[in-house]
């Protein structure tokens, strides 16, 4: 059974190749979507090539709803987006994929049923299909090569749905068991280096010593040091001092 997660239905309109239907299913399931509708697939339904390409997302194909026409596929929906690279002389709101899925999330949150139309591989959606939609999703592709594969378009839209409805960590650091050094540890490291560098005559001439020490402390503060990093840097300095004492 489909999940209970509120989400748009992705409608594949007259898809031609089973492989692309299967790849679209994988793209949907990658981002937690499982409401696929298929209208008049060229090579019939069910489709063995679609199942083979879907791999672990075969459940979506088993549960996909089959319709003879676009009108019937979206009959129960209150808002429909049509993905197309071409403007077709129809006056409609035009969304980027990101804005469209944010809008879809808002509508679905208010209880609306939403669908997204994806056209067949060769020529995309026809004007009659687009005319049934409330808005257009236009992908900002290279104008000299604007054709998107069906599965690519589904994947891109599904990704934007995930972004619109999930907390996305845009940048993280894999700590691998480490912990960040605290300010006391950074301060101790800074004082250790200042003391040793002072004895080595690094802070010269004397009237520039304070700015040099301040710059050194600023350097430590900019580095994202873990506790293990700090311990390593202490060890490096101790070993250098021992080596100097032995060689001297």
mmCIF file of N, CA and C in Angstrom, residues 107-200:
data_model
loop_
_atom_site.group_PDB
_atom_site.id
_atom_site.type_symbol
_atom_site.label_atom_id
_atom_site.label_comp_id
_atom_site.label_asym_id
_atom_site.label_seq_id
_atom_site.Cartn_x
_atom_site.Cartn_y
_atom_site.Cartn_z
ATOM 1 N N UNK A 107 -0.114 23.745 -0.443
ATOM 2 C CA UNK A 107 -1.471 23.349 -0.836
ATOM 3 C C UNK A 107 -1.866 22.011 -0.204
ATOM 4 N N UNK A 108 -0.954 21.060 -0.243
ATOM 5 C CA UNK A 108 -1.245 19.745 0.331
ATOM 6 C C UNK A 108 -1.449 19.864 1.834
ATOM 7 N N UNK A 109 -0.681 20.750 2.465
ATOM 8 C CA UNK A 109 -0.863 20.984 3.890
ATOM 9 C C UNK A 109 -2.236 21.543 4.225
ATOM 10 N N UNK A 110 -2.860 22.202 3.261
ATOM 11 C CA UNK A 110 -4.198 22.749 3.446
ATOM 12 C C UNK A 110 -5.291 21.768 3.017
ATOM 13 N N UNK A 111 -4.876 20.553 2.649
ATOM 14 C CA UNK A 111 -5.846 19.518 2.320
ATOM 15 C C UNK A 111 -6.139 19.338 0.841
ATOM 16 N N UNK A 112 -5.421 20.072 -0.029
ATOM 17 C CA UNK A 112 -5.657 19.920 -1.465
ATOM 18 C C UNK A 112 -4.993 18.647 -2.001
ATOM 19 N N UNK A 113 -5.550 18.128 -3.087
ATOM 20 C CA UNK A 113 -4.920 17.042 -3.827
ATOM 21 C C UNK A 113 -4.195 17.644 -5.021
ATOM 22 N N UNK A 114 -2.931 17.305 -5.137
ATOM 23 C CA UNK A 114 -2.063 17.937 -6.133
ATOM 24 C C UNK A 114 -1.447 16.869 -7.021
ATOM 25 N N UNK A 115 -1.272 17.206 -8.297
ATOM 26 C CA UNK A 115 -0.609 16.293 -9.228
ATOM 27 C C UNK A 115 0.412 17.060 -10.053
ATOM 28 N N UNK A 116 1.410 16.329 -10.536
ATOM 29 C CA UNK A 116 2.420 16.889 -11.440
ATOM 30 C C UNK A 116 2.438 16.036 -12.688
ATOM 31 N N UNK A 117 2.292 16.663 -13.849
ATOM 32 C CA UNK A 117 2.284 15.961 -15.136
ATOM 33 C C UNK A 117 3.680 15.936 -15.739
ATOM 34 N N UNK A 118 4.069 14.773 -16.230
ATOM 35 C CA UNK A 118 5.336 14.611 -16.945
ATOM 36 C C UNK A 118 5.023 14.014 -18.312
ATOM 37 N N UNK A 119 5.532 14.646 -19.371
ATOM 38 C CA UNK A 119 5.180 14.232 -20.716
ATOM 39 C C UNK A 119 6.009 13.080 -21.250
ATOM 40 N N UNK A 120 5.583 12.545 -22.390
ATOM 41 C CA UNK A 120 6.326 11.446 -23.019
ATOM 42 C C UNK A 120 7.696 11.895 -23.503
ATOM 43 N N UNK A 121 8.583 10.915 -23.675
ATOM 44 C CA UNK A 121 9.986 11.208 -23.926
ATOM 45 C C UNK A 121 10.238 11.980 -25.221
ATOM 46 N N UNK A 122 9.535 11.672 -26.264
ATOM 47 C CA UNK A 122 9.888 12.228 -27.577
ATOM 48 C C UNK A 122 9.565 13.707 -27.708
ATOM 49 N N UNK A 123 8.357 14.113 -27.302
ATOM 50 C CA UNK A 123 7.943 15.489 -27.563
ATOM 51 C C UNK A 123 7.387 16.205 -26.343
ATOM 52 N N UNK A 124 7.328 15.545 -25.208
ATOM 53 C CA UNK A 124 6.788 16.185 -24.017
ATOM 54 C C UNK A 124 5.269 16.279 -24.050
ATOM 55 N N UNK A 125 4.733 17.047 -23.146
ATOM 56 C CA UNK A 125 3.281 17.199 -23.045
ATOM 57 C C UNK A 125 2.716 17.945 -24.240
ATOM 58 N N UNK A 126 1.532 17.556 -24.654
ATOM 59 C CA UNK A 126 0.827 18.263 -25.718
ATOM 60 C C UNK A 126 0.055 19.431 -25.121
ATOM 61 N N UNK A 127 -0.364 20.363 -25.994
ATOM 62 C CA UNK A 127 -1.093 21.538 -25.519
ATOM 63 C C UNK A 127 -2.349 21.170 -24.749
ATOM 64 N N UNK A 128 -3.039 20.111 -25.183
ATOM 65 C CA UNK A 128 -4.266 19.707 -24.491
ATOM 66 C C UNK A 128 -3.964 19.257 -23.062
ATOM 67 N N UNK A 129 -2.791 18.633 -22.859
ATOM 68 C CA UNK A 129 -2.399 18.232 -21.510
ATOM 69 C C UNK A 129 -2.099 19.457 -20.651
ATOM 70 N N UNK A 130 -1.300 20.365 -21.211
ATOM 71 C CA UNK A 130 -0.899 21.559 -20.475
ATOM 72 C C UNK A 130 -2.101 22.432 -20.152
ATOM 73 N N UNK A 131 -3.079 22.458 -21.058
ATOM 74 C CA UNK A 131 -4.268 23.277 -20.847
ATOM 75 C C UNK A 131 -5.049 22.837 -19.615
ATOM 76 N N UNK A 132 -4.914 21.587 -19.230
ATOM 77 C CA UNK A 132 -5.622 21.076 -18.047
ATOM 78 C C UNK A 132 -4.914 21.424 -16.746
ATOM 79 N N UNK A 133 -3.691 21.893 -16.854
ATOM 80 C CA UNK A 133 -2.911 22.211 -15.656
ATOM 81 C C UNK A 133 -3.196 23.628 -15.180
ATOM 82 N N UNK A 134 -3.027 23.846 -13.888
ATOM 83 C CA UNK A 134 -3.198 25.178 -13.324
ATOM 84 C C UNK A 134 -1.941 26.019 -13.435
ATOM 85 N N UNK A 135 -0.796 25.345 -13.507
ATOM 86 C CA UNK A 135 0.480 26.066 -13.544
ATOM 87 C C UNK A 135 1.516 25.223 -14.273
ATOM 88 N N UNK A 136 2.579 25.882 -14.677
ATOM 89 C CA UNK A 136 3.667 25.226 -15.396
ATOM 90 C C UNK A 136 4.913 25.186 -14.511
ATOM 91 N N UNK A 137 5.619 24.077 -14.574
ATOM 92 C CA UNK A 137 6.952 23.980 -13.965
ATOM 93 C C UNK A 137 7.962 24.037 -15.100
ATOM 94 N N UNK A 138 8.811 25.055 -15.063
ATOM 95 C CA UNK A 138 9.821 25.228 -16.101
ATOM 96 C C UNK A 138 11.201 25.056 -15.488
ATOM 97 N N UNK A 139 11.945 24.082 -15.997
ATOM 98 C CA UNK A 139 13.285 23.804 -15.491
ATOM 99 C C UNK A 139 14.284 24.711 -16.211
ATOM 100 N N UNK A 140 15.151 25.417 -15.479
ATOM 101 C CA UNK A 140 16.097 26.335 -16.124
ATOM 102 C C UNK A 140 17.255 25.585 -16.777
ATOM 103 N N UNK A 141 16.983 24.963 -17.892
ATOM 104 C CA UNK A 141 17.998 24.165 -18.581
ATOM 105 C C UNK A 141 18.720 24.999 -19.635
ATOM 106 N N UNK A 142 19.736 24.422 -20.226
ATOM 107 C CA UNK A 142 20.464 25.037 -21.324
ATOM 108 C C UNK A 142 19.512 25.226 -22.505
ATOM 109 N N UNK A 143 19.259 26.469 -22.943
ATOM 110 C CA UNK A 143 18.308 26.682 -24.039
ATOM 111 C C UNK A 143 18.718 26.011 -25.344
ATOM 112 N N UNK A 144 20.016 25.743 -25.507
ATOM 113 C CA UNK A 144 20.479 25.075 -26.718
ATOM 114 C C UNK A 144 20.279 23.568 -26.642
ATOM 115 N N UNK A 145 19.937 23.062 -25.434
ATOM 116 C CA UNK A 145 19.709 21.623 -25.270
ATOM 117 C C UNK A 145 18.722 21.450 -24.128
ATOM 118 N N UNK A 146 17.460 21.727 -24.398
ATOM 119 C CA UNK A 146 16.466 21.855 -23.336
ATOM 120 C C UNK A 146 15.720 20.564 -23.025
ATOM 121 N N UNK A 147 15.960 19.516 -23.793
ATOM 122 C CA UNK A 147 15.214 18.278 -23.595
ATOM 123 C C UNK A 147 15.723 17.519 -22.376
ATOM 124 N N UNK A 148 14.805 17.226 -21.443
ATOM 125 C CA UNK A 148 15.141 16.432 -20.269
ATOM 126 C C UNK A 148 14.537 15.040 -20.417
ATOM 127 N N UNK A 149 15.298 14.032 -20.085
ATOM 128 C CA UNK A 149 14.773 12.681 -20.027
ATOM 129 C C UNK A 149 13.648 12.627 -18.991
ATOM 130 N N UNK A 150 12.637 11.799 -19.234
ATOM 131 C CA UNK A 150 11.502 11.673 -18.330
ATOM 132 C C UNK A 150 11.961 11.398 -16.905
ATOM 133 N N UNK A 151 12.805 10.402 -16.719
ATOM 134 C CA UNK A 151 13.246 10.037 -15.380
ATOM 135 C C UNK A 151 14.052 11.155 -14.734
ATOM 136 N N UNK A 152 14.834 11.891 -15.526
ATOM 137 C CA UNK A 152 15.601 13.010 -14.981
ATOM 138 C C UNK A 152 14.668 14.088 -14.429
ATOM 139 N N UNK A 153 13.619 14.382 -15.182
ATOM 140 C CA UNK A 153 12.673 15.413 -14.760
ATOM 141 C C UNK A 153 11.935 14.983 -13.491
ATOM 142 N N UNK A 154 11.560 13.718 -13.432
ATOM 143 C CA UNK A 154 10.899 13.191 -12.234
ATOM 144 C C UNK A 154 11.842 13.276 -11.037
ATOM 145 N N UNK A 155 13.087 12.873 -11.229
ATOM 146 C CA UNK A 155 14.071 12.900 -10.142
ATOM 147 C C UNK A 155 14.279 14.309 -9.631
ATOM 148 N N UNK A 156 14.438 15.258 -10.540
ATOM 149 C CA UNK A 156 14.672 16.643 -10.154
ATOM 150 C C UNK A 156 13.492 17.186 -9.347
ATOM 151 N N UNK A 157 12.282 16.915 -9.800
ATOM 152 C CA UNK A 157 11.093 17.421 -9.115
ATOM 153 C C UNK A 157 10.919 16.747 -7.759
ATOM 154 N N UNK A 158 11.190 15.439 -7.709
ATOM 155 C CA UNK A 158 11.089 14.719 -6.439
ATOM 156 C C UNK A 158 12.097 15.255 -5.419
ATOM 157 N N UNK A 159 13.291 15.572 -5.896
ATOM 158 C CA UNK A 159 14.308 16.149 -5.011
ATOM 159 C C UNK A 159 13.828 17.470 -4.427
ATOM 160 N N UNK A 160 13.218 18.322 -5.248
ATOM 161 C CA UNK A 160 12.726 19.608 -4.761
ATOM 162 C C UNK A 160 11.573 19.413 -3.787
ATOM 163 N N UNK A 161 10.759 18.378 -3.998
ATOM 164 C CA UNK A 161 9.711 18.070 -3.027
ATOM 165 C C UNK A 161 10.337 17.728 -1.672
ATOM 166 N N UNK A 162 11.373 16.916 -1.702
ATOM 167 C CA UNK A 162 12.045 16.531 -0.461
ATOM 168 C C UNK A 162 12.624 17.751 0.238
ATOM 169 N N UNK A 163 13.231 18.630 -0.527
ATOM 170 C CA UNK A 163 13.794 19.851 0.055
ATOM 171 C C UNK A 163 12.712 20.706 0.692
ATOM 172 N N UNK A 164 11.545 20.759 0.057
ATOM 173 C CA UNK A 164 10.466 21.627 0.532
ATOM 174 C C UNK A 164 9.799 21.082 1.791
ATOM 175 N N UNK A 165 9.931 19.780 2.035
ATOM 176 C CA UNK A 165 9.161 19.162 3.113
ATOM 177 C C UNK A 165 10.022 18.512 4.190
ATOM 178 N N UNK A 166 11.335 18.582 4.074
ATOM 179 C CA UNK A 166 12.204 17.951 5.053
ATOM 180 C C UNK A 166 13.255 18.939 5.523
ATOM 181 N N UNK A 167 13.734 18.701 6.738
ATOM 182 C CA UNK A 167 14.861 19.478 7.241
ATOM 183 C C UNK A 167 16.123 18.956 6.559
ATOM 184 N N UNK A 168 16.699 19.755 5.700
ATOM 185 C CA UNK A 168 17.887 19.348 4.960
ATOM 186 C C UNK A 168 19.127 19.950 5.630
ATOM 187 N N UNK A 169 20.067 19.089 5.976
ATOM 188 C CA UNK A 169 21.346 19.582 6.490
ATOM 189 C C UNK A 169 22.218 19.936 5.290
ATOM 190 N N UNK A 170 22.348 21.226 5.006
ATOM 191 C CA UNK A 170 23.048 21.654 3.798
ATOM 192 C C UNK A 170 24.559 21.474 3.890
ATOM 193 N N UNK A 171 25.081 21.453 5.101
ATOM 194 C CA UNK A 171 26.505 21.184 5.268
ATOM 195 C C UNK A 171 26.725 20.609 6.661
ATOM 196 N N UNK A 172 27.403 19.503 6.727
ATOM 197 C CA UNK A 172 27.729 18.897 8.016
ATOM 198 C C UNK A 172 29.188 18.473 8.001
ATOM 199 N N UNK A 173 29.703 18.146 9.176
ATOM 200 C CA UNK A 173 31.056 17.619 9.293
ATOM 201 C C UNK A 173 30.977 16.242 9.932
ATOM 202 N N UNK A 174 31.560 15.258 9.274
ATOM 203 C CA UNK A 174 31.613 13.917 9.833
ATOM 204 C C UNK A 174 32.705 13.886 10.897
ATOM 205 N N UNK A 175 32.293 13.717 12.158
ATOM 206 C CA UNK A 175 33.239 13.838 13.261
ATOM 207 C C UNK A 175 34.036 12.563 13.518
ATOM 208 N N UNK A 176 33.539 11.425 13.056
ATOM 209 C CA UNK A 176 34.264 10.153 13.208
ATOM 210 C C UNK A 176 34.699 9.908 14.651
ATOM 211 N N UNK A 177 33.809 10.200 15.587
ATOM 212 C CA UNK A 177 34.104 9.953 16.988
ATOM 213 C C UNK A 177 34.820 11.085 17.700
ATOM 214 N N UNK A 178 35.231 12.113 16.969
ATOM 215 C CA UNK A 178 35.948 13.237 17.577
ATOM 216 C C UNK A 178 34.957 14.242 18.162
ATOM 217 N N UNK A 179 35.474 15.147 19.002
ATOM 218 C CA UNK A 179 34.670 16.251 19.530
ATOM 219 C C UNK A 179 35.440 17.545 19.302
ATOM 220 N N UNK A 180 34.697 18.635 19.143
ATOM 221 C CA UNK A 180 35.350 19.920 18.931
ATOM 222 C C UNK A 180 36.078 20.357 20.206
ATOM 223 N N UNK A 181 37.223 20.982 20.033
ATOM 224 C CA UNK A 181 37.952 21.550 21.167
ATOM 225 C C UNK A 181 37.189 22.749 21.713
ATOM 226 N N UNK A 182 37.196 22.910 23.047
ATOM 227 C CA UNK A 182 36.527 24.077 23.617
ATOM 228 C C UNK A 182 37.518 25.236 23.728
ATOM 229 N N UNK A 183 36.996 26.390 24.127
ATOM 230 C CA UNK A 183 37.819 27.595 24.130
ATOM 231 C C UNK A 183 38.971 27.508 25.131
ATOM 232 N N UNK A 184 38.750 26.810 26.240
ATOM 233 C CA UNK A 184 39.833 26.662 27.220
ATOM 234 C C UNK A 184 40.993 25.868 26.628
ATOM 235 N N UNK A 185 40.688 24.844 25.857
ATOM 236 C CA UNK A 185 41.727 24.022 25.226
ATOM 237 C C UNK A 185 42.464 24.807 24.146
ATOM 238 N N UNK A 186 41.704 25.612 23.396
ATOM 239 C CA UNK A 186 42.343 26.453 22.370
ATOM 240 C C UNK A 186 43.250 27.493 23.031
ATOM 241 N N UNK A 187 42.779 28.047 24.130
ATOM 242 C CA UNK A 187 43.582 29.047 24.836
ATOM 243 C C UNK A 187 44.870 28.433 25.370
ATOM 244 N N UNK A 188 44.779 27.214 25.916
ATOM 245 C CA UNK A 188 45.978 26.541 26.428
ATOM 246 C C UNK A 188 46.964 26.254 25.306
ATOM 247 N N UNK A 189 46.460 25.868 24.149
ATOM 248 C CA UNK A 189 47.328 25.623 22.997
ATOM 249 C C UNK A 189 48.024 26.914 22.571
ATOM 250 N N UNK A 190 47.256 27.996 22.527
ATOM 251 C CA UNK A 190 47.828 29.287 22.130
ATOM 252 C C UNK A 190 48.932 29.716 23.090
ATOM 253 N N UNK A 191 48.683 29.563 24.413
ATOM 254 C CA UNK A 191 49.697 29.958 25.400
ATOM 255 C C UNK A 191 50.944 29.084 25.297
ATOM 256 N N UNK A 192 50.747 27.787 25.011
ATOM 257 C CA UNK A 192 51.886 26.878 24.856
ATOM 258 C C UNK A 192 52.784 27.349 23.707
ATOM 259 N N UNK A 193 52.170 27.681 22.578
ATOM 260 C CA UNK A 193 52.962 28.128 21.422
ATOM 261 C C UNK A 193 53.594 29.487 21.678
ATOM 262 N N UNK A 194 52.850 30.377 22.334
ATOM 263 C CA UNK A 194 53.418 31.693 22.628
ATOM 264 C C UNK A 194 54.674 31.561 23.507
ATOM 265 N N UNK A 195 54.562 30.725 24.547
ATOM 266 C CA UNK A 195 55.700 30.556 25.461
ATOM 267 C C UNK A 195 56.921 30.009 24.732
ATOM 268 N N UNK A 196 56.719 28.966 23.934
ATOM 269 C CA UNK A 196 57.855 28.351 23.252
ATOM 270 C C UNK A 196 58.431 29.259 22.161
ATOM 271 N N UNK A 197 57.534 29.928 21.440
ATOM 272 C CA UNK A 197 58.004 30.836 20.388
ATOM 273 C C UNK A 197 58.719 32.044 20.981
ATOM 274 N N UNK A 198 58.253 32.475 22.181
ATOM 275 C CA UNK A 198 58.906 33.595 22.849
ATOM 276 C C UNK A 198 60.344 33.224 23.218
ATOM 277 N N UNK A 199 60.528 32.012 23.778
ATOM 278 C CA UNK A 199 61.864 31.543 24.134
ATOM 279 C C UNK A 199 62.756 31.373 22.913
ATOM 280 N N UNK A 200 62.117 31.055 21.765
ATOM 281 C CA UNK A 200 62.887 30.862 20.535
ATOM 282 C C UNK A 200 63.206 32.181 19.837
#
